[in-house]
Coordinates of C-alpha atoms in Angstrom, one line a residue:
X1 CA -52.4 -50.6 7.1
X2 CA -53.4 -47.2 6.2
X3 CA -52.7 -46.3 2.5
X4 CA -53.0 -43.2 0.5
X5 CA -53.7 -42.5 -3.2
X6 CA -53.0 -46.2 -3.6
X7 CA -49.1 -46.0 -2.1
X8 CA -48.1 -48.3 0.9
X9 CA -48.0 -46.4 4.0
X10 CA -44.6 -45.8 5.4
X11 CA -44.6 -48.6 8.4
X12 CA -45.4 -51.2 5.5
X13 CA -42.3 -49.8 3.7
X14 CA -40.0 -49.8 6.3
X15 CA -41.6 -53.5 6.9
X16 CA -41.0 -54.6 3.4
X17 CA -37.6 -53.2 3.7
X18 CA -36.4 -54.8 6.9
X19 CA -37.8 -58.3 5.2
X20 CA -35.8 -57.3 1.9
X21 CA -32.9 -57.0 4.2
X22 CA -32.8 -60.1 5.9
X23 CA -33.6 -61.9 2.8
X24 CA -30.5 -63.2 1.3
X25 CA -29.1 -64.2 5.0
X26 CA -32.5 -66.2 6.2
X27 CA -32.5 -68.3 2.6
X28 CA -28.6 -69.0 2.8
X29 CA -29.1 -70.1 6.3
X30 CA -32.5 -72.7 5.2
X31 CA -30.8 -73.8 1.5
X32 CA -27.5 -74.8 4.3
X33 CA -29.9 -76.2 7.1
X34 CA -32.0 -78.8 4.0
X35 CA -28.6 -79.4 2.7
X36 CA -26.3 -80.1 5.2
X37 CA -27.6 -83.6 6.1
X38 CA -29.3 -82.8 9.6
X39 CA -32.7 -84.6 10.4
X40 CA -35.7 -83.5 9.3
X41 CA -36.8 -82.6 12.8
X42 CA -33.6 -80.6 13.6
X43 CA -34.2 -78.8 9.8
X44 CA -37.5 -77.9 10.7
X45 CA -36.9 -76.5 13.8
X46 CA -34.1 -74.5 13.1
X47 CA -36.3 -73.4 10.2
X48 CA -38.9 -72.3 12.5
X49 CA -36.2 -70.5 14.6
X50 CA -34.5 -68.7 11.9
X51 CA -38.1 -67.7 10.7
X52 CA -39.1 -66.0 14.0
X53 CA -36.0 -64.4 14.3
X54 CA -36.2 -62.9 10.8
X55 CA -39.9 -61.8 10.6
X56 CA -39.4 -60.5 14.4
X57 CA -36.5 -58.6 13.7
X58 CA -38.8 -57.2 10.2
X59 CA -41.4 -56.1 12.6
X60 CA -38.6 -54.9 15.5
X61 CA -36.7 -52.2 13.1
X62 CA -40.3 -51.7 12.1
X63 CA -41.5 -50.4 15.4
X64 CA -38.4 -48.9 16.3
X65 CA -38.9 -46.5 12.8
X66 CA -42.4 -45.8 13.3
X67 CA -43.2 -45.3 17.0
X68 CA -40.8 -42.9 17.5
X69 CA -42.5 -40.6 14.4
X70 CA -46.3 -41.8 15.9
X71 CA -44.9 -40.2 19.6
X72 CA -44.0 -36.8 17.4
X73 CA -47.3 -36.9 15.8
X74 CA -49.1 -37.0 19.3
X75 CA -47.0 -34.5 20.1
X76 CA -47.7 -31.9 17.0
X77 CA -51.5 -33.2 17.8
X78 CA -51.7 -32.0 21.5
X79 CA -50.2 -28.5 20.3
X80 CA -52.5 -28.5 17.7
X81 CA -55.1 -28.8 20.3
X82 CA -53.6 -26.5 22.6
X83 CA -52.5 -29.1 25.1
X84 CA -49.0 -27.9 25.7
X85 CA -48.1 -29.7 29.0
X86 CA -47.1 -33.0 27.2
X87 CA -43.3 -33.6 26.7
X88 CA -41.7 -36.3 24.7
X89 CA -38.8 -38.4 26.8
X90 CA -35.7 -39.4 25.5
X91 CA -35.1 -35.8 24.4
X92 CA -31.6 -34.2 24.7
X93 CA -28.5 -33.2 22.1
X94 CA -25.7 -35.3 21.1
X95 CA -25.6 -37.2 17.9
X96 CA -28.5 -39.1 18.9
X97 CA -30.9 -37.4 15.6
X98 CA -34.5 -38.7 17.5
X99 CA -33.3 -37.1 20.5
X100 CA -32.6 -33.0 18.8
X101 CA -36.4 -34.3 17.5
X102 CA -37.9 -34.7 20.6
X103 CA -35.8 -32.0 22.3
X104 CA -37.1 -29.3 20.0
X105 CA -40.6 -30.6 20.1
X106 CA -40.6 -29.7 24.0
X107 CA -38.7 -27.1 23.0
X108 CA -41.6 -25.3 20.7
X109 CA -44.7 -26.5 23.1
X110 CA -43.0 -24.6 26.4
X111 CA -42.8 -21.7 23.8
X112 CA -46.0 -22.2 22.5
X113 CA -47.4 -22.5 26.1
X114 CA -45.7 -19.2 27.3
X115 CA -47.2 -17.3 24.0
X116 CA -50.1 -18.8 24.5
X117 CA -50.1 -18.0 28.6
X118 CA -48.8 -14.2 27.4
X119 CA -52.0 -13.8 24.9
X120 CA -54.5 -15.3 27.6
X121 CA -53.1 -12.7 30.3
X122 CA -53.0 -9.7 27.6
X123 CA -56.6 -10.5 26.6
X124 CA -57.3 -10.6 30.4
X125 CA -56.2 -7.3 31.0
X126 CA -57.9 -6.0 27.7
X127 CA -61.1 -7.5 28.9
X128 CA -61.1 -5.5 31.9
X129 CA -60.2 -2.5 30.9
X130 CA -63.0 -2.5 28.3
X131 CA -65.6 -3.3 31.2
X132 CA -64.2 -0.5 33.6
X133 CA -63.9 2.6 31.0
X134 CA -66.1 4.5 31.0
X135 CA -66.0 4.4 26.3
X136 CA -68.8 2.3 24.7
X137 CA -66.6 -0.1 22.7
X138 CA -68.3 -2.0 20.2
X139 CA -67.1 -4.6 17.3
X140 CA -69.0 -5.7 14.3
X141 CA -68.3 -8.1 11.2
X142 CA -68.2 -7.7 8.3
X143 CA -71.8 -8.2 7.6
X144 CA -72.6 -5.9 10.1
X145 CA -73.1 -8.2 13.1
X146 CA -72.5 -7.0 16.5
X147 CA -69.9 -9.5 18.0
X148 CA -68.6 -7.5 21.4
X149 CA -69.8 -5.1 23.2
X150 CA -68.6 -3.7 26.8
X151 CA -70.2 -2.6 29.5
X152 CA -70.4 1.4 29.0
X153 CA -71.8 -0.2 25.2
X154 CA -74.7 -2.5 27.7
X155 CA -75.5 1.0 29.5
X156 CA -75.5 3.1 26.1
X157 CA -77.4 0.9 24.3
X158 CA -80.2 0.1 27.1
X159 CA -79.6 -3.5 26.2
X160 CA -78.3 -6.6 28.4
X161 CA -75.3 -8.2 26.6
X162 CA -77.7 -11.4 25.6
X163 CA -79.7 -9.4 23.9
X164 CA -77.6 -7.7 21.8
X165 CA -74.5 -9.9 21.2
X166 CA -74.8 -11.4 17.5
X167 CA -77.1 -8.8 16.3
X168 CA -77.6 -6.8 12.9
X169 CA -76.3 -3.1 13.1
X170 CA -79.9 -2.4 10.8
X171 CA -82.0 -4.4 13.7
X172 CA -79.9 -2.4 16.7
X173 CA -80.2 0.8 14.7
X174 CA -76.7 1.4 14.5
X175 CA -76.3 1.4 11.0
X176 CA -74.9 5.3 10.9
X177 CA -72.1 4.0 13.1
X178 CA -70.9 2.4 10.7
X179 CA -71.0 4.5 7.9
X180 CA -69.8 8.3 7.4
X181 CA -66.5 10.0 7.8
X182 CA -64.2 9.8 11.6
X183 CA -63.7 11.0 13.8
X184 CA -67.0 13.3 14.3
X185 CA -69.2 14.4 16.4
X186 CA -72.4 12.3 16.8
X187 CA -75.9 13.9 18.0
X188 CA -78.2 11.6 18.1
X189 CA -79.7 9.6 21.1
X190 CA -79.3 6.5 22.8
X191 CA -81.0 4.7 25.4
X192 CA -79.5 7.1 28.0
X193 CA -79.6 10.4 28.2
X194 CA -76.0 11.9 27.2
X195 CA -74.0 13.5 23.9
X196 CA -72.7 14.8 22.4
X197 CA -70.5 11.7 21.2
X198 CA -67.5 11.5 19.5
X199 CA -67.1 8.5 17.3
X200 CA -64.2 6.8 16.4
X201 CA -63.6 4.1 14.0
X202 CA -61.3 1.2 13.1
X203 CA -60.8 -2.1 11.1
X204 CA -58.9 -5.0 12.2
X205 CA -59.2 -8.9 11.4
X206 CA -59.7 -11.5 13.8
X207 CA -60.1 -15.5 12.6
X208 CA -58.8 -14.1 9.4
X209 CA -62.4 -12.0 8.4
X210 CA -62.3 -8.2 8.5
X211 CA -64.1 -6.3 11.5
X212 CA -65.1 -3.2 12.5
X213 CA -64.2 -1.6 15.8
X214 CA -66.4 1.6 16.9
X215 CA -65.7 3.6 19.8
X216 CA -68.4 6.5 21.2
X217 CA -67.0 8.6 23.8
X218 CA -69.8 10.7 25.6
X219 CA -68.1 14.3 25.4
X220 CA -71.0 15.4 28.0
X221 CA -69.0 15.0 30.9
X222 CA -65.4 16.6 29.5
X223 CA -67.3 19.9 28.4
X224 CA -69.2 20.0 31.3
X225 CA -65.8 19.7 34.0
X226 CA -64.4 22.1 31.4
X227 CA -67.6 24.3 31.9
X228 CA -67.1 24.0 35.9
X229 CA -63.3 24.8 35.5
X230 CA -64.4 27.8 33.9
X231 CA -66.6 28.9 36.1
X232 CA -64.1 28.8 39.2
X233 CA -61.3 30.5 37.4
X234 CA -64.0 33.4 36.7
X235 CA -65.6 33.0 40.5
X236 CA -61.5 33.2 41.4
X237 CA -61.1 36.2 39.0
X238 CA -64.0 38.6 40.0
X239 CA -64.1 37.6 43.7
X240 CA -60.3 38.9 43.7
X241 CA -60.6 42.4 41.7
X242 CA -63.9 43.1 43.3
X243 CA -62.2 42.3 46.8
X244 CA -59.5 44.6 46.1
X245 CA -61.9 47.4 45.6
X246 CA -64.3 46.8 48.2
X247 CA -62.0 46.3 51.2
X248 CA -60.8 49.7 50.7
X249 CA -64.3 51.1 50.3
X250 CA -65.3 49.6 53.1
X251 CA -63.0 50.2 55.1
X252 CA -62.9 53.7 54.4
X253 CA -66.6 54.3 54.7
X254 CA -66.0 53.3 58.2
X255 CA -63.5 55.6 59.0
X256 CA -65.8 58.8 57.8
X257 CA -68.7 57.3 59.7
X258 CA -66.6 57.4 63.0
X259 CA -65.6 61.0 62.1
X260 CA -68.8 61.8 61.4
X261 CA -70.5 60.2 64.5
X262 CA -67.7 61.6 66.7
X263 CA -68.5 64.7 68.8
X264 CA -67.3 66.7 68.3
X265 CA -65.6 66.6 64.7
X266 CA -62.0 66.8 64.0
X267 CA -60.8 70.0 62.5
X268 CA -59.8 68.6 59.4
X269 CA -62.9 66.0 58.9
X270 CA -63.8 67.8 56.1
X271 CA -60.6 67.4 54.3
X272 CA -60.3 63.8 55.6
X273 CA -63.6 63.5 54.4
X274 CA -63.1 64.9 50.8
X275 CA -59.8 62.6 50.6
X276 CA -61.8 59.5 51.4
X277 CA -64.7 59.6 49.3
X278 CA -62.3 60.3 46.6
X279 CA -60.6 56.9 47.1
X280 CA -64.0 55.4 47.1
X281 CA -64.9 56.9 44.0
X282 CA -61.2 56.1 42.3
X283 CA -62.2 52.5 43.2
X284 CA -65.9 52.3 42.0
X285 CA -64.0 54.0 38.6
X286 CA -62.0 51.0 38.6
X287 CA -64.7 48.3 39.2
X288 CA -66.5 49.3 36.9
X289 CA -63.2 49.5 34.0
X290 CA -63.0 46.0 35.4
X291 CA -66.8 44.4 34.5
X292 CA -66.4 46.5 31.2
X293 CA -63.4 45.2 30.1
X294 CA -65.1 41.5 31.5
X295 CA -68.3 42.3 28.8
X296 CA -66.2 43.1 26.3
X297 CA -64.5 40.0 26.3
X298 CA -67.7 38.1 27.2
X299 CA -69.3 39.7 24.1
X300 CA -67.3 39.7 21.3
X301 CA -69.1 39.4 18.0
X302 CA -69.0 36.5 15.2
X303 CA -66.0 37.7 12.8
X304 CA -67.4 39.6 9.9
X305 CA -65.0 37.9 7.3
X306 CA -63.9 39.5 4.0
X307 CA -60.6 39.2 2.2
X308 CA -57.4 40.5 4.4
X309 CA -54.0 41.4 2.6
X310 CA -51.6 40.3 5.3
X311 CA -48.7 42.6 4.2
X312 CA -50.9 46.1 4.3
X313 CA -52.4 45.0 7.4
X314 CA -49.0 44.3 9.3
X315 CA -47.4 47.4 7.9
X316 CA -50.8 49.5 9.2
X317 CA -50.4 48.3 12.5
X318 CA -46.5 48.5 13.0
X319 CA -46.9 52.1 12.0
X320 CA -49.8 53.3 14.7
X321 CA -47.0 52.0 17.6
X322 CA -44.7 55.5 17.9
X323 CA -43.1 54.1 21.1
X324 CA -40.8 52.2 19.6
X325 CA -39.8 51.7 15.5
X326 CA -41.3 48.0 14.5
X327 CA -39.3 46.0 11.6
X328 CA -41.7 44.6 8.8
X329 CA -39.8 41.7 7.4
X330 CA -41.8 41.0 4.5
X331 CA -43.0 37.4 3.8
X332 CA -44.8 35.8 0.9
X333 CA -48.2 37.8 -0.8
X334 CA -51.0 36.3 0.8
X335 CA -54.1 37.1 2.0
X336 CA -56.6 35.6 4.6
X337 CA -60.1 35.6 5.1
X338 CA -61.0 37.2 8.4
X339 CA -62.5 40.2 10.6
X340 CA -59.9 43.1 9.3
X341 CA -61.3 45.1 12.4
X342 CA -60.6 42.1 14.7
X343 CA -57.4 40.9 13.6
X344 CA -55.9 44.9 14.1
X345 CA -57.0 44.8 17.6
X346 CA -55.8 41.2 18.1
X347 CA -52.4 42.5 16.8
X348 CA -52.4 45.8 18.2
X349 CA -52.5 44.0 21.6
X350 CA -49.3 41.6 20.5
X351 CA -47.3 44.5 19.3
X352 CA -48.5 46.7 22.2
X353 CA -47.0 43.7 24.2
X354 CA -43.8 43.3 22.5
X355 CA -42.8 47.6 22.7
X356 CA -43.3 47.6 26.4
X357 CA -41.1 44.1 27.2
X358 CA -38.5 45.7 24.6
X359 CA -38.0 48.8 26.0
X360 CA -37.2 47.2 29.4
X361 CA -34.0 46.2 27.9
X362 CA -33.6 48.8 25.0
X363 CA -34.5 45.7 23.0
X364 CA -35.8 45.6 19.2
X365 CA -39.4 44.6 18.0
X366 CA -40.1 43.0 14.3
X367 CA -43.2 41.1 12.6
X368 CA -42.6 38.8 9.8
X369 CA -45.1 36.1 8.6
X370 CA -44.4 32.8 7.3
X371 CA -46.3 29.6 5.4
X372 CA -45.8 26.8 7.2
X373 CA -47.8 24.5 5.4
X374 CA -50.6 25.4 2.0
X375 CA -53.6 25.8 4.2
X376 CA -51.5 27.9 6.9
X377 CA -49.9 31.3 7.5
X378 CA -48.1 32.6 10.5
X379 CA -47.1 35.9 11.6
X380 CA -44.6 36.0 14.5
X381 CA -44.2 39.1 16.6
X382 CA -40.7 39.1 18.2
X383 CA -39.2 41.3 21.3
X384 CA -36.1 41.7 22.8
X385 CA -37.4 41.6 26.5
X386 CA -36.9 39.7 29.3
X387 CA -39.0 36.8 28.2
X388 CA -42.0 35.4 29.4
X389 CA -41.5 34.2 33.2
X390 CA -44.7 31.9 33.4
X391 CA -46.5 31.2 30.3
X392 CA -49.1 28.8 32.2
X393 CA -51.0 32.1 33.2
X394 CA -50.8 34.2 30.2
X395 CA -54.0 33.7 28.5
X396 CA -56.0 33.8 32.1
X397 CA -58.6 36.7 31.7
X398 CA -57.5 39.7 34.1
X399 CA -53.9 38.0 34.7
X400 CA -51.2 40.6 34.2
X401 CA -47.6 41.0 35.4
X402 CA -48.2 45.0 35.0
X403 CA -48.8 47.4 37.3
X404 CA -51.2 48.9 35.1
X405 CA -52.0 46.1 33.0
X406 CA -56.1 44.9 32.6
X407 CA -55.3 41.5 31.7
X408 CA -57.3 40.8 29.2
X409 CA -55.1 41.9 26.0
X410 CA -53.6 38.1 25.5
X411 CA -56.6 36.7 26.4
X412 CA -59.1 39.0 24.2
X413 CA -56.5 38.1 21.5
X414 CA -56.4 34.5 21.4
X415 CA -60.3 34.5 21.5
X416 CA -59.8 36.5 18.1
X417 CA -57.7 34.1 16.9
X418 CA -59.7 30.9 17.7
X419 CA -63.0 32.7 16.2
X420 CA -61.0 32.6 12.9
X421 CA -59.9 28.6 13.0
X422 CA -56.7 29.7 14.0
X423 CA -54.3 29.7 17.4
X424 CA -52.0 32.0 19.5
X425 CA -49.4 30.8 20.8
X426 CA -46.5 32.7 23.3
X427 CA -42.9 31.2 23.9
X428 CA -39.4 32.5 24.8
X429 CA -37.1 32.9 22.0
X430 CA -34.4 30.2 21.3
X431 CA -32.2 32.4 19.3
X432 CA -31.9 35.3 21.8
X433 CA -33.6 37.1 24.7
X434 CA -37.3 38.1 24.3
X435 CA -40.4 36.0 23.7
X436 CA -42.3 35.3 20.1
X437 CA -45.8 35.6 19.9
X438 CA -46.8 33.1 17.1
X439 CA -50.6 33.6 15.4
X440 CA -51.4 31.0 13.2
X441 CA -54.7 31.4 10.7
X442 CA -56.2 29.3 8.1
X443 CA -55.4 30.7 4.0
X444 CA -58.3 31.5 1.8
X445 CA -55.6 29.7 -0.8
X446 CA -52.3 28.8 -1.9
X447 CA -50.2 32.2 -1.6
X448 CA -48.6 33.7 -4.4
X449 CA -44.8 34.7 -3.6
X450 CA -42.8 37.2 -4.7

């Protein structure tokens, strides 16, 4: 029998216990079987007998104590292995104690087995999603070992996956990966021709030893289908105003060529004449506002920046607008580092905005500003109008809802706006009718209030 730091194993107890038991009974029953006068032959036999019945119930009690605990351990085994189809029999409830042990043995291997069946189908699907995005995904240790790579990763890298699993970073070259702040942008080059790339990076442990996850996104293809989404809003743009000036040039231009060509004249071809080319030239006037007004957004300068006292400048623009009063409620003493020249015409085109929508309903306009957060200010220019109907449109160059509107006021101003690390924003009001323009720009430092 097994033993362990020199103690008896536990079948050899049990044993010696069961023996210890039927002790007193088997030498009562030999001291009466010597004594009581029977023959030696019939002594010794019945000696014999009592003998095999007492050792064989020893070793009986014996194996009914310690198979039933050598079935659990081949049970605990096989899940330790990860064989979780074998079930121990005899299991069910009552008051029978082995059978609650074999009934929640089975009970934790079909659990085991459904976790286990769970993790193998979640790594699956993990597994092929890797392969099929279109991400380089890439794992290392904590020595810097590459220890997974997917199939955008194979492509990136130029490498097949034999080559490059259980790699160094410094051997791959991949070192800078690793290293630096994220999320950035990455420049450099790769096996295949792409970039920029924007690299991502995250820790997590796996057989209980810290790794590394990096993820590179080529950014090639998003800017370029934002480049080609571009380009047909723009085609879409300019193929519709210069449509709706050439169709009525054109057509006109025919007209005085039949009255021209037509013999003889009308009386009044002259005047017909004088009327027409005065359309055509209204319309060339007005083609040519149009591609100015698309230069002047296409070419607007690099923002000169200086120091800009947000209160002055509010309360310099909300006095050139004679329309319509505008309310200054003041906000905290701060000031900005911007374009001064820029950021007038970028609010000059919000307020503009707001009079017109307020006096549509006899409505009020006010600017106040606002610090959101330490390295933010914004200044919110509110109206009493109607509200903004579609605010999907409202910062598409040359859109406009107004008859005489060029359509490029919004979109000029957000373009302001983003030049200075900062955003526009346009949204009905919550409280009220009216919309709120909200400008957000970055603080040259904490402001002092008042």
């Amino acid at each position: 029998m097994s033993q362990r730091r020199g103690k008896l194993a536990h079948d050899v107890h049990v044993f010696l216990l069961a023996l210890l038991a039927g002790l007193p009974g088997s030498l009562i029953t030999l001291v009466l079987l010597w004594t009581g006068g029977s023959s030696p032959k019939v002594s010794w036999t019945l000696s014999v007998l009592v003998m095999g019945v007492y050792l064989g119930a020893a070793f009986a009690v014996r194996e009914r104590v310690t198979r039933p605990l050598q079935t659990v351990a081949n049970l605990l085994a096989a899940l330790r292995e990860g064989d979780y189809s074998v079930r121990g029999r005899g299991a069910r409830r009552g008051e029978d104690p082995l059978g609650e042990v074999f009934l929640e043995t089975n009970a934790l291997s079909e659990t085991l087995r459904e976790q286990r069946l769970g993790a193998l189908e979640a790594g699956a699907l993990l597994t092929q999603v890797m392969e099929e995005i279109d991400v380089s995904v890439l794992t290392f240790d904590a020595e810097g070992t590459l220890k997974l790579v997917n199939r955008a990763g194979e492509r990136l890298l130029g490498l097949p996956r034999g080559h490059l699993m259980n790699q160094n970073a410094v051997a791959l070259g991949l070192t800078d990966l690793l290293e630096g702040p994220v999320p950035r942008r990455l420049t450099r080059t790769f096996a295949v021709e792409g970039g920029p790339y924007e690299l991502r990076r995250g820790t997590f442990r796996q057989g209980g030893r810290p790794h590394q996850l990096v993820v590179l996104a080529d950014l090639r293809l998003a800017l370029r289908e934002e480049e080609r989404e571009a380009w047909r809003k723009m085609v879409r743009v300019l193929s519709h105003e210069i449509n709706n000036s050439l169709t009525p040039i054109h057509s006109i231009s025919e007209s005085l060529r039949d009255s021209l060509l037509q013999v003889p004249r009308a009386a009044d071809w002259e005047e017909d004449a004088k009327v027409g080319l005065g359309i055509v030239a209204r319309r060339s006037e007005a083609l040519g506002r149009f591609m100015s007004a698309y230069a002047r957004l296409a070419r607007l300068p690099p923002p000169k920046l200086a120091p800009v006292e947000v209160g002055p400048w509010v309360q310099r623009v909300a006095a050139l607008e004679t329309r319509l009063p505008v309310e200054v409620r003041p906000g905290p003493t701060l000031s900005v580092s911007a374009d001064g020249d820029q950021l007038e015409q970028l609010l000059i085109n919000l307020v503009r905005n707001a009079v017109e929508a307020a006096r549509e309903r006899q409505g009020r306009v006010w600017i106040s500003w606002t610090v959101p957060s330490p390295e933010t200010v914004e200044v919110w220019v509110e109206d009493e109008g109607p509200g903004v109907a579609d605010t999907a449109n409202l910062f598409v160059p040359f859109f406009t809802t107004k008859p005489e509107g060029s359509g490029i006021g919004l979109a000029l101003s957000r373009q302001i706006a983003e030049a200075h690390g900062g955003s526009l924003r346009l949204e009905n009001r919550t409280e009220g009718p009216g919309c709120r323009a909200r400008l957000r720009l970055p603080l040259n430092g904490a402001p002092t209030r008042r």
